[in-house]
Structures are given as structure tokens and as C-alpha cells.
């Protein structure tokens, strides 16, 4: 594994290896070990072309707990706002010796471009590209489901996960559908027809237009943020109507299975896709997702740049010649 | 390949180590055994059960994974991590006995000392190994040794433990064919 660009690149075994590594790391931090020397001397660059709180801070915390040096690079206040191209930015990072570049970009495929053009030889981690993918979010969601419902063991066979809301604009949904299916869970997408992408029938999931009909069967319900910033058209008549049909409320929580959990990748639009009391109900694992995010990202960083990287091997080979 | 210790000999060696640990520490109070994965864990559990048998009291036993602290991480692809389980009472002020299968360069133990340092401050740290095969690269020695086996660097010492490998024995094989 050199990069993490898409869930599609992972085999089921690799995905489970990431989750297992994250379990070990998360248990260690519970015993009070907060810092590891493992990535000392490695440089990790957070390259964020799009706003983010959770993901950037989570990657930063993960890298710092592994003793890596972290450089935060956001579009605002950098030469990017002067019109520098992705290529020139990448070449600058290469010259600075970045061992891993974590990239978030509003264009789908930006991470692939960065990784495939050989501008940099460090690892590339996709932290969200347009409406395409957000693999580490899917991994932390799978981790959270597995921790709560499968006792940190194996895959997710036999579980039913409902992904609710703005599927059309959601990279979180895309990565989750790929990963959850790979791990054997059954996924049902719940959204109004206007918020489902064209060709959704080829995703291998079931689709429901009625939240109330399927909520009782779900072991986990994943609420998605209504992404107003990506909505150029009118996708539903009013926010109140959306909220009534697809919002998670106290009444709907009461319809859920006893063991079922409520998730949200954040940031939440309270009162729109999720009501304040359901976000804080005892079924909600939303805060836990954030904590798990750090462990999962530590696992990804460890597996990508904790061992010998391509660059290490090249220097090493050079010495032996 | 030759067998240097069979199952009965391993059992006797561990029993002797158990007595030595008790003798050195004046009993089993404040004693914690930490096995280093994978085979050190099984050996630590065996010593713990031997000590419990001798003293008629349970002794605390855990595991300590040292992968994240290795000094050769960057020479190989990433290694899998193993769980670390520290007894709930912690290691502060305790006598910790690290347990591993083979003592060779001493680098694993150096990493273990670093890992331990992150978890707490034991009163003493001691080292028990089933096999000491020499060729130390660091100033580290074992307090309790099952068997000293002088080896050449071309040889490979393998410890098999029934819970991991299905058989208890120690073998030595030569890389040179």
C-alpha cells in the first residue's frame, strides 16, 4: 500500500488490517500511552484546498501522536490564492521532503492526479476530493460500527446500515458504500429521488424513499449533512419538508432497534437532517466517531509511512551499490 | 536442524526461572510479568502459572508490544502491531519482569524499555529469556536465562511454544546449506 486514494484500492484484508491496527492504537491510548516515536523525522503535509475542521485536526493529531512533523497548508493565505497550480504546489512539497501529503480538494480526482503524476514521491492520502471519495471517513465509520456492534472483531457481515440524506453530493456516502459492502454489510440508501445520483442502481445497494419503512431494520443509521454549498438547484421544496421526511427525530429514534447506533460525519445541520435531541441521544456515537477518527488515521499513517517507504528503499539500495 | 531443548526441558527451565524470580524479589507481591509478543507472551503466562502454583497466589501478567519503538522500522515494510495489555493496577512502583523467547542483539529489549517508559515508572525492570544466544549489540543482559546457547550469526534459533506452534521445543538451524 503506497497511497490511500480510494476504498476501491483496498482489498478486504487490507481494510481489516487498517481497522485492527486502529484497534490496537486506540486501546493503547486508553492505557495512557499518547505518544509514539514511530514517525519521528517524517514530514506530513496537510494540503487543504477546502475548508475543514474535523478532518484536518484529526490528521494533525494522528501525525503528532506518532511524532511526525506536521505542516499545515491551506489554500487561504497561501500562494494558491495567487493562482499557483497544483503541480507547482506539489513540486514545492516534494522539494521540502514531504513523506506524506494529505490532500482535500473540491475537484473530484485531485488526489489521484497528485499521486499519478509523479510530482511527489511521498504517500498521498485522499482526505476528500469533490463529491467522489473520503476513504478515511469510511474507515472510521466502519471502525465505529465494528466497535459498537461486532466487538472489534472481523468484518461487518449480517449488519444493515442505512445511509440517509444527500447521497448525491456526498463523498462520505460513496466511500462508505464501497467499504461497508466490501466488509459484508448490507447498505440501504435512504433519500428523496432528487438527492440520489444517476446510476445509483449499479452501486449494489438497495434504495428506499421512505425513512420510516426501513429505519426499524437498520443496525446503524448514518445521517449525511445536507450540503447547501454544493446545491445549485432546488433539490427539495423546503427545509422543513426535508426534515419531516428524512430528518432524524426523537420519534424515529424510538422506532430503531435496541442495539442500533446513530452516526453523522459532521458538521451537523442541527434541526435539518438531525434534531438536537437525537444527536445527543444514547444511541448517538457521533462524538465517538471523532475520537475513532484519530486512531484510524494513525493506523493509516503508520501503515503507509511507518515502515520502509519507496524513498527509504531507494536510498538504501543506493548505499549498497 | 537440531533440537536443543525439548518440552520437558523447557518446562524445567521455566520452573527454575520462576523460583529465581521469587527468590530475587522476596516473593510475588508487587510483581508483574510482561511478555513480549508473540512467544514471550506464552512464556510469561507459563511462568505466571508456575509462580502461582508455588506461592498459592495469583500473579499479574500482561503483554507489551514493542513494534512502534523498534529501531529498524524503516528497513522493512510496516509490521503488524500486537495488542499491549497492562494489568489495571498499572506498573508504577512495581517490579516488572520482561519476558521474551530469545535474547540476541538486545534491540528488542531496548525498544521494550522505551515502551515501558511511556506507560509508567516501575521500581525495577528485570529480564527473563528462555534462550540467550549471545551477539549483543547493546549493553543489555538478562537476569534470568533458561539456557545459554553459544551460536554463530549464521544460525537461527527458533523457539516453538505449544499455544502458538503446537509443540514445545527449541531448535537451531544453520542458514548455510
Short mmCIF file of C-alpha atoms in Angstrom, two decimals:
data_model
loop_
_atom_site.label_atom_id
_atom_site.label_comp_id
_atom_site.label_asym_id
_atom_site.label_seq_id
_atom_site.Cartn_x
_atom_site.Cartn_y
_atom_site.Cartn_z
CA UNK A 1 0.00 0.00 0.00
CA UNK A 2 1.66 3.24 -1.09
CA UNK A 3 -1.24 5.69 -1.21
CA UNK A 4 -4.78 5.80 0.09
CA UNK A 5 -6.83 7.39 -2.68
CA UNK A 6 -9.96 5.30 -2.82
CA UNK A 7 -11.59 2.49 -0.88
CA UNK A 8 -11.56 0.63 -4.20
CA UNK A 9 -7.76 0.31 -3.94
CA UNK A 10 -8.04 -1.69 -0.70
CA UNK A 11 -8.64 -5.41 -0.52
CA UNK A 12 -10.92 -6.65 2.23
CA UNK A 13 -7.88 -7.99 4.08
CA UNK A 14 -6.12 -4.63 3.88
CA UNK A 15 -9.20 -2.82 5.14
CA UNK A 16 -9.42 -5.18 8.10
CA UNK A 17 -5.70 -4.75 8.74
CA UNK A 18 -6.21 -0.98 9.00
CA UNK A 19 -9.13 -1.48 11.39
CA UNK A 20 -7.19 -3.98 13.53
CA UNK A 21 -4.18 -1.67 13.71
CA UNK A 22 -6.51 1.15 14.73
CA UNK A 23 -7.98 -1.05 17.49
CA UNK A 24 -4.50 -1.69 18.91
CA UNK A 25 -3.66 2.01 18.78
CA UNK A 26 -6.95 3.04 20.30
CA UNK A 27 -6.57 0.54 23.16
CA UNK A 28 -3.05 1.80 23.76
CA UNK A 29 -4.20 5.37 24.08
CA UNK A 30 -6.77 4.15 26.62
CA UNK A 31 -3.94 2.71 28.72
CA UNK A 32 -2.48 6.22 28.77
CA UNK A 33 0.15 5.94 26.04
CA UNK A 34 -0.46 9.07 24.00
CA UNK A 35 2.73 9.46 22.02
CA UNK A 36 4.86 7.13 19.94
CA UNK A 37 8.30 7.81 18.44
CA UNK A 38 7.40 5.83 15.32
CA UNK A 39 7.28 8.62 12.73
CA UNK A 40 9.99 10.82 14.21
CA UNK A 41 11.71 12.68 11.38
CA UNK A 42 8.87 12.11 8.92
CA UNK A 43 7.12 15.15 7.47
CA UNK A 44 3.38 15.08 6.95
CA UNK A 45 1.75 17.88 4.96
CA UNK A 46 -1.92 18.76 5.34
CA UNK A 47 -2.77 20.22 1.95
CA UNK A 48 -6.29 21.60 2.28
CA UNK A 49 -7.88 23.41 -0.63
CA UNK A 50 -11.27 23.23 1.02
CA UNK A 51 -12.42 24.18 4.50
CA UNK A 52 -12.31 21.50 7.14
CA UNK A 53 -12.13 21.35 10.90
CA UNK A 54 -12.53 17.75 11.91
CA UNK A 55 -10.51 16.01 9.21
CA UNK A 56 -7.58 18.40 9.29
CA UNK A 57 -7.33 18.45 13.07
CA UNK A 58 -7.79 14.70 13.20
CA UNK A 59 -4.94 14.07 10.76
CA UNK A 60 -2.81 16.61 12.58
CA UNK A 61 -3.45 14.93 15.95
CA UNK A 62 -2.78 11.50 14.44
CA UNK A 63 0.52 12.60 12.88
CA UNK A 64 1.64 14.38 16.05
CA UNK A 65 0.86 11.39 18.28
CA UNK A 66 3.19 9.41 16.05
CA UNK A 67 5.85 12.16 16.43
CA UNK A 68 5.77 13.27 12.78
CA UNK A 69 6.37 16.91 11.88
CA UNK A 70 3.18 18.44 10.54
CA UNK A 71 2.96 21.27 8.05
CA UNK A 72 -0.50 22.74 7.58
CA UNK A 73 -1.08 24.24 4.21
CA UNK A 74 -4.46 25.77 3.48
CA UNK A 75 -5.50 27.50 0.29
CA UNK A 76 -6.42 30.69 2.05
CA UNK A 77 -3.36 32.77 2.82
CA UNK A 78 -1.02 30.76 0.57
CA UNK A 79 0.25 31.27 -2.96
CA UNK A 80 -2.68 29.18 -4.12
CA UNK A 81 -4.86 32.23 -3.76
CA UNK A 82 -2.41 33.92 -6.13
CA UNK A 83 -3.17 31.26 -8.74
CA UNK A 84 -0.38 28.72 -8.24
CA UNK A 85 -1.15 25.39 -9.92
CA UNK A 86 -1.44 22.05 -8.15
CA UNK A 87 1.72 20.95 -9.94
CA UNK A 88 3.84 23.82 -8.66
CA UNK A 89 2.48 23.36 -5.16
CA UNK A 90 3.28 19.65 -5.35
CA UNK A 91 6.81 20.32 -6.54
CA UNK A 92 7.34 22.69 -3.64
CA UNK A 93 6.20 20.00 -1.21
CA UNK A 94 8.48 17.48 -2.89
CA UNK A 95 11.44 19.82 -2.52
CA UNK A 96 10.61 20.16 1.18
CA UNK A 97 10.75 16.37 1.52
CA UNK A 98 7.15 15.59 2.41
CA UNK A 99 6.81 11.91 3.31
CA UNK A 100 3.02 12.02 3.19
CA UNK A 101 0.65 14.55 1.65
CA UNK A 102 -2.92 14.61 2.90
CA UNK A 103 -4.99 16.36 0.31
CA UNK A 104 -8.50 17.73 0.34
CA UNK A 105 -9.71 19.40 -2.83
CA UNK A 106 -13.04 20.49 -4.22
CA UNK A 107 -12.33 18.77 -7.55
CA UNK A 108 -13.06 15.06 -7.80
CA UNK A 109 -9.87 13.20 -8.71
CA UNK A 110 -7.41 15.77 -7.31
CA UNK A 111 -5.74 13.18 -5.06
CA UNK A 112 -5.40 10.75 -7.97
CA UNK A 113 -3.79 13.43 -10.08
CA UNK A 114 -1.33 14.28 -7.34
CA UNK A 115 -0.41 10.62 -6.89
CA UNK A 116 -0.29 9.58 -10.54
CA UNK A 117 1.76 12.43 -11.98
CA UNK A 118 4.96 11.51 -10.07
CA UNK A 119 5.33 15.09 -8.92
CA UNK A 120 5.99 13.81 -5.43
CA UNK A 121 7.38 10.52 -4.15
CA UNK A 122 5.71 10.65 -0.74
CA UNK A 123 2.47 8.86 0.08
CA UNK A 124 -0.76 10.58 -0.94
CA UNK A 125 -3.80 10.30 1.30
CA UNK A 126 -7.14 11.44 -0.01
CA UNK A 127 -8.95 13.47 2.64
CA UNK A 128 -11.91 14.21 0.40
CA UNK A 129 -11.98 15.06 -3.29
CA UNK A 130 -15.08 16.87 -4.55
CA UNK A 131 -18.10 14.61 -4.48
CA UNK A 132 -16.02 11.49 -5.07
CA UNK A 133 -14.40 9.86 -2.06
CA UNK A 134 -13.33 10.32 1.52
CA UNK A 135 -11.73 6.98 2.42
CA UNK A 136 -10.55 7.71 5.96
CA UNK A 137 -14.05 8.80 6.94
CA UNK A 138 -15.43 5.49 5.70
CA UNK A 139 -12.72 3.63 7.62
CA UNK A 140 -13.54 5.44 10.84
CA UNK A 141 -17.25 4.81 10.31
CA UNK A 142 -16.61 1.11 9.75
CA UNK A 143 -14.38 1.12 12.84
CA UNK A 144 -17.15 2.73 14.91
CA UNK A 145 -19.77 0.26 13.67
CA UNK A 146 -17.45 -2.68 14.30
CA UNK A 147 -16.54 -1.46 17.78
CA UNK A 148 -20.17 -0.99 18.80
CA UNK A 149 -21.78 -3.97 17.13
CA UNK A 150 -19.04 -6.54 16.42
CA UNK A 151 -16.78 -6.12 19.44
CA UNK A 152 -13.81 -5.01 17.27
CA UNK A 153 -13.69 -8.37 15.50
CA UNK A 154 -13.63 -9.40 11.85
CA UNK A 155 -15.93 -7.95 9.20
CA UNK A 156 -19.45 -6.48 9.22
CA UNK A 157 -21.40 -9.45 7.88
CA UNK A 158 -25.04 -9.57 8.93
CA UNK A 159 -25.36 -5.86 9.67
CA UNK A 160 -27.65 -3.46 7.86
CA UNK A 161 -26.52 0.15 7.55
CA UNK A 162 -28.83 2.95 6.42
CA UNK A 163 -27.20 5.97 4.78
CA UNK A 164 -29.67 8.83 4.85
CA UNK A 165 -29.93 12.12 3.00
CA UNK A 166 -27.80 13.96 0.50
CA UNK A 167 -26.23 10.94 -1.24
CA UNK A 168 -25.81 12.91 -4.48
CA UNK A 169 -23.20 15.32 -3.12
CA UNK A 170 -21.69 13.03 -0.52
CA UNK A 171 -18.19 11.61 -0.90
CA UNK A 172 -18.68 10.11 2.56
CA UNK A 173 -21.59 8.06 1.21
CA UNK A 174 -19.60 6.85 -1.81
CA UNK A 175 -16.63 5.69 0.26
CA UNK A 176 -18.93 4.13 2.84
CA UNK A 177 -20.94 2.19 0.28
CA UNK A 178 -17.71 0.76 -1.15
CA UNK A 179 -16.21 -0.12 2.23
CA UNK A 180 -19.30 -1.40 4.01
CA UNK A 181 -20.18 -3.64 1.05
CA UNK A 182 -16.58 -4.87 0.93
CA UNK A 183 -16.84 -5.77 4.62
CA UNK A 184 -20.04 -7.71 4.05
CA UNK A 185 -22.62 -5.29 5.45
CA UNK A 186 -25.91 -4.63 3.68
CA UNK A 187 -26.35 -0.97 2.75
CA UNK A 188 -29.62 0.81 2.15
CA UNK A 189 -29.62 4.35 0.77
CA UNK A 190 -32.48 6.49 2.04
CA UNK A 191 -33.09 9.75 0.22
CA UNK A 192 -35.53 11.65 -1.96
CA UNK A 193 -35.05 10.77 -5.68
CA UNK A 194 -33.58 14.22 -6.35
CA UNK A 195 -30.70 13.58 -3.96
CA UNK A 196 -29.71 10.22 -5.45
CA UNK A 197 -27.09 10.17 -8.21
CA UNK A 198 -27.79 8.85 -11.68
CA UNK A 199 -26.84 5.18 -11.91
CA UNK A 200 -27.26 4.52 -8.18
CA UNK A 201 -28.82 1.14 -9.06
CA UNK A 202 -25.35 -0.05 -10.10
CA UNK A 203 -23.94 0.59 -6.59
CA UNK A 204 -25.09 -2.78 -5.30
CA UNK A 205 -27.19 -1.30 -2.52
CA UNK A 206 -30.93 -1.11 -2.03
CA UNK A 207 -32.69 2.24 -2.19
CA UNK A 208 -35.65 3.48 -0.20
CA UNK A 209 -37.59 6.71 -0.47
CA UNK A 210 -39.20 6.19 2.92
CA UNK A 211 -37.12 6.53 6.07
CA UNK A 212 -39.93 5.22 8.29
CA UNK A 213 -40.23 1.96 6.35
CA UNK A 214 -36.61 0.88 6.78
CA UNK A 215 -35.38 2.55 9.96
CA UNK A 216 -36.56 -0.36 12.12
CA UNK A 217 -34.33 -2.84 10.22
CA UNK A 218 -31.11 -0.83 10.43
CA UNK A 219 -28.29 -1.67 12.86
CA UNK A 220 -26.65 1.67 12.15
CA UNK A 221 -28.11 4.85 10.71
CA UNK A 222 -25.68 7.25 9.10
CA UNK A 223 -27.11 10.75 8.70
CA UNK A 224 -25.48 12.86 5.98
CA UNK A 225 -25.15 16.60 6.01
CA UNK A 226 -27.30 18.47 3.52
CA UNK A 227 -24.53 20.14 1.53
CA UNK A 228 -26.02 23.51 0.80
CA UNK A 229 -22.73 24.81 -0.61
CA UNK A 230 -22.86 22.24 -3.43
CA UNK A 231 -26.53 22.75 -4.21
CA UNK A 232 -27.08 24.93 -7.23
CA UNK A 233 -30.59 23.67 -7.89
CA UNK A 234 -33.60 23.17 -5.73
CA UNK A 235 -33.47 19.57 -4.56
CA UNK A 236 -36.40 19.67 -2.14
CA UNK A 237 -39.27 22.13 -1.67
CA UNK A 238 -38.45 23.42 1.81
CA UNK A 239 -36.05 22.56 4.59
CA UNK A 240 -38.96 21.83 6.87
CA UNK A 241 -40.39 19.30 4.43
CA UNK A 242 -36.99 17.61 4.03
CA UNK A 243 -36.59 17.47 7.76
CA UNK A 244 -40.03 15.93 8.22
CA UNK A 245 -39.41 13.16 5.66
CA UNK A 246 -35.69 12.44 6.11
CA UNK A 247 -34.60 14.10 9.34
CA UNK A 248 -33.73 12.01 12.37
CA UNK A 249 -36.07 12.92 15.22
CA UNK A 250 -36.84 11.56 18.65
CA UNK A 251 -39.86 9.71 17.23
CA UNK A 252 -37.73 7.98 14.63
CA UNK A 253 -35.08 7.07 17.23
CA UNK A 254 -37.88 5.31 19.13
CA UNK A 255 -38.53 3.17 16.03
CA UNK A 256 -34.91 1.94 15.90
CA UNK A 257 -33.60 -1.41 17.14
CA UNK A 258 -32.49 -1.50 20.77
CA UNK A 259 -28.81 -2.04 19.83
CA UNK A 260 -28.78 0.30 16.82
CA UNK A 261 -26.48 3.32 16.63
CA UNK A 262 -26.77 6.80 15.12
CA UNK A 263 -23.83 8.29 13.22
CA UNK A 264 -23.08 11.58 11.49
CA UNK A 265 -19.79 12.51 9.81
CA UNK A 266 -20.18 16.15 10.87
CA UNK A 267 -20.54 19.05 10.67
CA UNK A 268 -24.21 18.72 11.59
CA UNK A 269 -27.04 20.95 10.50
CA UNK A 270 -28.99 20.58 13.72
CA UNK A 271 -32.70 20.79 13.09
CA UNK A 272 -32.33 19.89 9.42
CA UNK A 273 -31.06 16.34 8.92
CA UNK A 274 -30.79 15.61 12.63
CA UNK A 275 -32.61 17.08 15.61
CA UNK A 276 -30.58 18.31 18.56
CA UNK A 277 -32.01 15.72 20.95
CA UNK A 278 -31.32 12.81 18.60
CA UNK A 279 -27.74 13.99 18.08
CA UNK A 280 -27.31 13.68 21.83
CA UNK A 281 -29.44 10.58 22.44
CA UNK A 282 -27.89 7.47 23.99
CA UNK A 283 -27.85 5.83 20.53
CA UNK A 284 -25.63 8.58 19.16
CA UNK A 285 -21.94 7.71 18.65
CA UNK A 286 -21.16 10.98 16.87
CA UNK A 287 -18.56 12.13 19.41
CA UNK A 288 -17.03 8.66 19.48
CA UNK A 289 -16.62 8.85 15.69
CA UNK A 290 -14.34 11.85 16.12
CA UNK A 291 -12.16 10.06 18.67
CA UNK A 292 -12.04 6.93 16.50
CA UNK A 293 -11.01 9.10 13.56
CA UNK A 294 -7.68 9.85 15.22
CA UNK A 295 -6.92 6.15 15.83
CA UNK A 296 -7.89 5.19 12.28
CA UNK A 297 -5.74 7.95 10.77
CA UNK A 298 -2.82 6.94 12.99
CA UNK A 299 -3.22 3.41 11.63
CA UNK A 300 -3.26 4.68 8.03
CA UNK A 301 -0.17 6.85 8.58
CA UNK A 302 1.64 4.00 10.33
CA UNK A 303 0.87 1.53 7.57
CA UNK A 304 1.79 3.98 4.79
CA UNK A 305 4.95 5.61 6.12
CA UNK A 306 5.78 3.77 9.38
CA UNK A 307 7.81 1.10 7.62
CA UNK A 308 10.22 1.45 4.75
CA UNK A 309 8.88 3.82 2.08
CA UNK A 310 9.83 3.83 -1.58
CA UNK A 311 12.22 6.67 -0.84
CA UNK A 312 13.89 4.76 2.03
CA UNK A 313 14.35 1.72 -0.17
CA UNK A 314 15.87 3.82 -2.93
CA UNK A 315 18.37 5.47 -0.56
CA UNK A 316 19.10 2.09 0.95
CA UNK A 317 19.73 0.50 -2.44
CA UNK A 318 21.92 3.44 -3.34
CA UNK A 319 24.10 2.75 -0.28
CA UNK A 320 24.53 -0.89 -1.17
CA UNK A 321 25.66 -0.20 -4.71
CA UNK B 1 18.23 -28.71 12.31
CA UNK B 2 18.86 -29.93 15.82
CA UNK B 3 16.66 -29.79 18.89
CA UNK B 4 18.45 -28.10 21.78
CA UNK B 5 15.59 -28.18 24.30
CA UNK B 6 12.58 -30.47 24.35
CA UNK B 7 9.23 -29.84 26.03
CA UNK B 8 10.22 -31.28 29.43
CA UNK B 9 13.48 -29.31 29.46
CA UNK B 10 11.66 -26.09 28.63
CA UNK B 11 9.19 -26.76 31.46
CA UNK B 12 12.04 -27.37 33.92
CA UNK B 13 13.89 -24.24 32.81
CA UNK B 14 10.79 -22.08 33.26
CA UNK B 15 10.11 -23.62 36.66
CA UNK B 16 13.65 -22.75 37.74
CA UNK B 17 13.24 -19.20 36.41
CA UNK B 18 10.00 -18.91 38.41
CA UNK B 19 11.87 -19.86 41.61
CA UNK B 20 14.68 -17.44 40.80
CA UNK B 21 12.24 -14.58 40.22
CA UNK B 22 10.58 -15.26 43.58
CA UNK B 23 13.93 -15.53 45.32
CA UNK B 24 15.27 -12.28 43.85
CA UNK B 25 12.07 -10.33 44.57
CA UNK B 26 11.37 -11.85 48.01
CA UNK B 27 8.01 -13.24 46.99
CA UNK B 28 5.40 -12.28 44.46
CA UNK B 29 3.97 -9.04 45.86
CA UNK B 30 4.27 -6.04 43.53
CA UNK B 31 5.47 -8.36 40.78
CA UNK B 32 4.24 -8.01 37.18
CA UNK B 33 5.24 -10.18 34.25
CA UNK B 34 5.07 -8.60 30.80
CA UNK B 35 5.51 -10.89 27.81
CA UNK B 36 6.78 -9.52 24.50
CA UNK B 37 4.65 -10.83 21.57
CA UNK B 38 4.33 -13.32 20.27
CA UNK B 39 6.16 -16.15 22.07
CA UNK B 40 7.22 -14.10 25.05
CA UNK B 41 3.54 -13.84 25.97
CA UNK B 42 3.05 -17.59 26.15
CA UNK B 43 6.28 -17.97 28.15
CA UNK B 44 5.22 -15.22 30.57
CA UNK B 45 1.88 -16.95 31.10
CA UNK B 46 3.64 -20.23 31.86
CA UNK B 47 5.96 -18.54 34.37
CA UNK B 48 2.98 -16.76 35.95
CA UNK B 49 1.13 -20.04 36.36
CA UNK B 50 4.27 -21.70 37.82
CA UNK B 51 4.69 -18.84 40.31
CA UNK B 52 1.00 -19.01 41.27
CA UNK B 53 1.47 -22.72 41.90
CA UNK B 54 4.47 -22.15 44.14
CA UNK B 55 3.08 -19.18 46.05
CA UNK B 56 -0.63 -20.04 46.05
CA UNK B 57 -1.50 -16.54 44.90
CA UNK B 58 -2.35 -15.06 41.52
CA UNK B 59 0.35 -13.03 39.85
CA UNK B 60 -0.32 -10.23 37.37
CA UNK B 61 0.67 -10.90 33.80
CA UNK B 62 0.34 -8.70 30.71
CA UNK B 63 1.75 -8.12 27.25
CA UNK B 64 3.92 -5.36 25.87
CA UNK B 65 4.13 -4.78 22.13
CA UNK B 66 7.32 -3.03 21.12
CA UNK B 67 6.79 -2.70 17.36
CA UNK B 68 6.25 1.07 17.41
CA UNK B 69 9.57 1.51 19.25
CA UNK B 70 11.82 -0.60 17.04
CA UNK B 71 14.93 0.98 15.56
CA UNK B 72 14.69 -0.99 12.32
CA UNK B 73 11.15 0.02 11.31
CA UNK B 74 12.36 1.87 8.25
CA UNK B 75 14.36 -1.02 6.90
CA UNK B 76 11.32 -3.21 6.24
CA UNK B 77 7.70 -2.89 5.17
CA UNK B 78 5.38 -1.96 8.05
CA UNK B 79 4.93 -4.70 10.61
CA UNK B 80 1.68 -5.72 12.20
CA UNK B 81 1.03 -4.40 15.68
CA UNK B 82 0.14 -6.69 18.57
CA UNK B 83 -2.03 -5.70 21.49
CA UNK B 84 -0.48 -4.31 24.66
CA UNK B 85 -2.30 -5.32 27.84
CA UNK B 86 -1.15 -3.76 31.06
CA UNK B 87 -2.78 -5.00 34.32
CA UNK B 88 -5.31 -2.47 35.61
CA UNK B 89 -3.22 -1.60 38.67
CA UNK B 90 -0.51 -0.19 36.37
CA UNK B 91 3.24 -0.61 36.59
CA UNK B 92 4.16 2.39 38.75
CA UNK B 93 6.31 1.31 41.70
CA UNK B 94 6.11 -2.37 40.70
CA UNK B 95 8.84 -4.87 39.91
CA UNK B 96 8.37 -5.58 36.22
CA UNK B 97 9.83 -8.70 34.66
CA UNK B 98 10.02 -8.53 30.86
CA UNK B 99 9.77 -11.95 29.27
CA UNK B 100 10.98 -12.84 25.78
CA UNK B 101 11.86 -16.04 23.97
CA UNK B 102 15.35 -15.31 22.60
CA UNK B 103 17.86 -12.65 23.62
CA UNK B 104 20.10 -11.80 20.69
CA UNK B 105 21.14 -8.26 19.70
CA UNK B 106 19.33 -6.68 22.67
CA UNK B 107 17.50 -4.26 20.40
CA UNK B 108 14.06 -5.66 21.20
CA UNK B 109 14.70 -5.12 24.89
CA UNK B 110 15.90 -1.56 24.28
CA UNK B 111 12.62 -0.91 22.47
CA UNK B 112 10.73 -2.56 25.34
CA UNK B 113 12.40 -0.23 27.85
CA UNK B 114 11.29 2.74 25.74
CA UNK B 115 7.75 1.39 25.53
CA UNK B 116 7.68 0.83 29.29
CA UNK B 117 8.82 4.37 29.89
CA UNK B 118 5.68 5.67 28.17
CA UNK B 119 3.42 3.60 30.39
CA UNK B 120 4.81 4.36 33.81
CA UNK B 121 7.73 4.22 36.18
CA UNK B 122 8.36 0.75 37.58
CA UNK B 123 10.53 0.34 40.68
CA UNK B 124 12.73 -2.17 38.88
CA UNK B 125 12.77 -3.76 35.46
CA UNK B 126 14.18 -7.26 35.11
CA UNK B 127 14.56 -9.50 32.10
CA UNK B 128 13.77 -13.19 31.74
CA UNK B 129 14.52 -15.08 28.50
CA UNK B 130 14.25 -18.70 27.56
CA UNK B 131 17.36 -18.61 25.34
CA UNK B 132 20.38 -16.32 25.40
CA UNK B 133 22.25 -16.81 22.14
CA UNK B 134 24.87 -14.08 22.55
CA UNK B 135 25.95 -11.49 19.93
CA UNK B 136 24.72 -8.48 21.90
CA UNK B 137 24.85 -5.14 20.09
CA UNK B 138 23.76 -3.09 23.11
CA UNK B 139 24.76 -3.09 26.79
CA UNK B 140 21.84 -5.29 27.88
CA UNK B 141 21.85 -8.55 29.85
CA UNK B 142 19.22 -10.94 31.14
CA UNK B 143 18.53 -11.52 34.85
CA UNK B 144 17.03 -14.95 34.31
CA UNK B 145 18.12 -17.27 31.50
CA UNK B 146 16.60 -20.64 30.60
CA UNK B 147 19.62 -21.76 28.62
CA UNK B 148 22.72 -20.10 27.22
CA UNK B 149 23.33 -21.30 23.68
CA UNK B 150 26.51 -20.10 22.03
CA UNK B 151 25.65 -19.63 18.36
CA UNK B 152 27.15 -18.34 15.19
CA UNK B 153 25.41 -15.45 13.43
CA UNK B 154 24.59 -17.77 10.55
CA UNK B 155 22.45 -19.91 12.77
CA UNK B 156 18.81 -19.44 13.52
CA UNK B 157 17.39 -20.20 16.95
CA UNK B 158 13.69 -20.98 16.90
CA UNK B 159 11.50 -21.30 19.95
CA UNK B 160 8.27 -23.24 19.46
CA UNK B 161 5.59 -22.92 22.11
CA UNK B 162 2.60 -25.23 22.06
CA UNK B 163 -0.05 -22.49 22.28
CA UNK B 164 1.43 -20.81 19.17
CA UNK B 165 3.22 -23.56 17.25
CA UNK B 166 1.59 -26.74 18.55
CA UNK B 167 4.79 -28.08 20.14
CA UNK B 168 7.21 -27.07 22.90
CA UNK B 169 10.80 -27.20 21.66
CA UNK B 170 13.81 -25.08 20.80
CA UNK B 171 15.66 -25.80 17.58
CA UNK B 172 18.75 -24.43 15.95
CA UNK B 173 19.24 -24.37 12.21
CA UNK B 174 22.03 -23.16 10.05
CA UNK B 175 21.44 -20.71 7.23
CA UNK B 176 24.40 -22.16 5.36
CA UNK B 177 23.38 -25.14 3.31
#
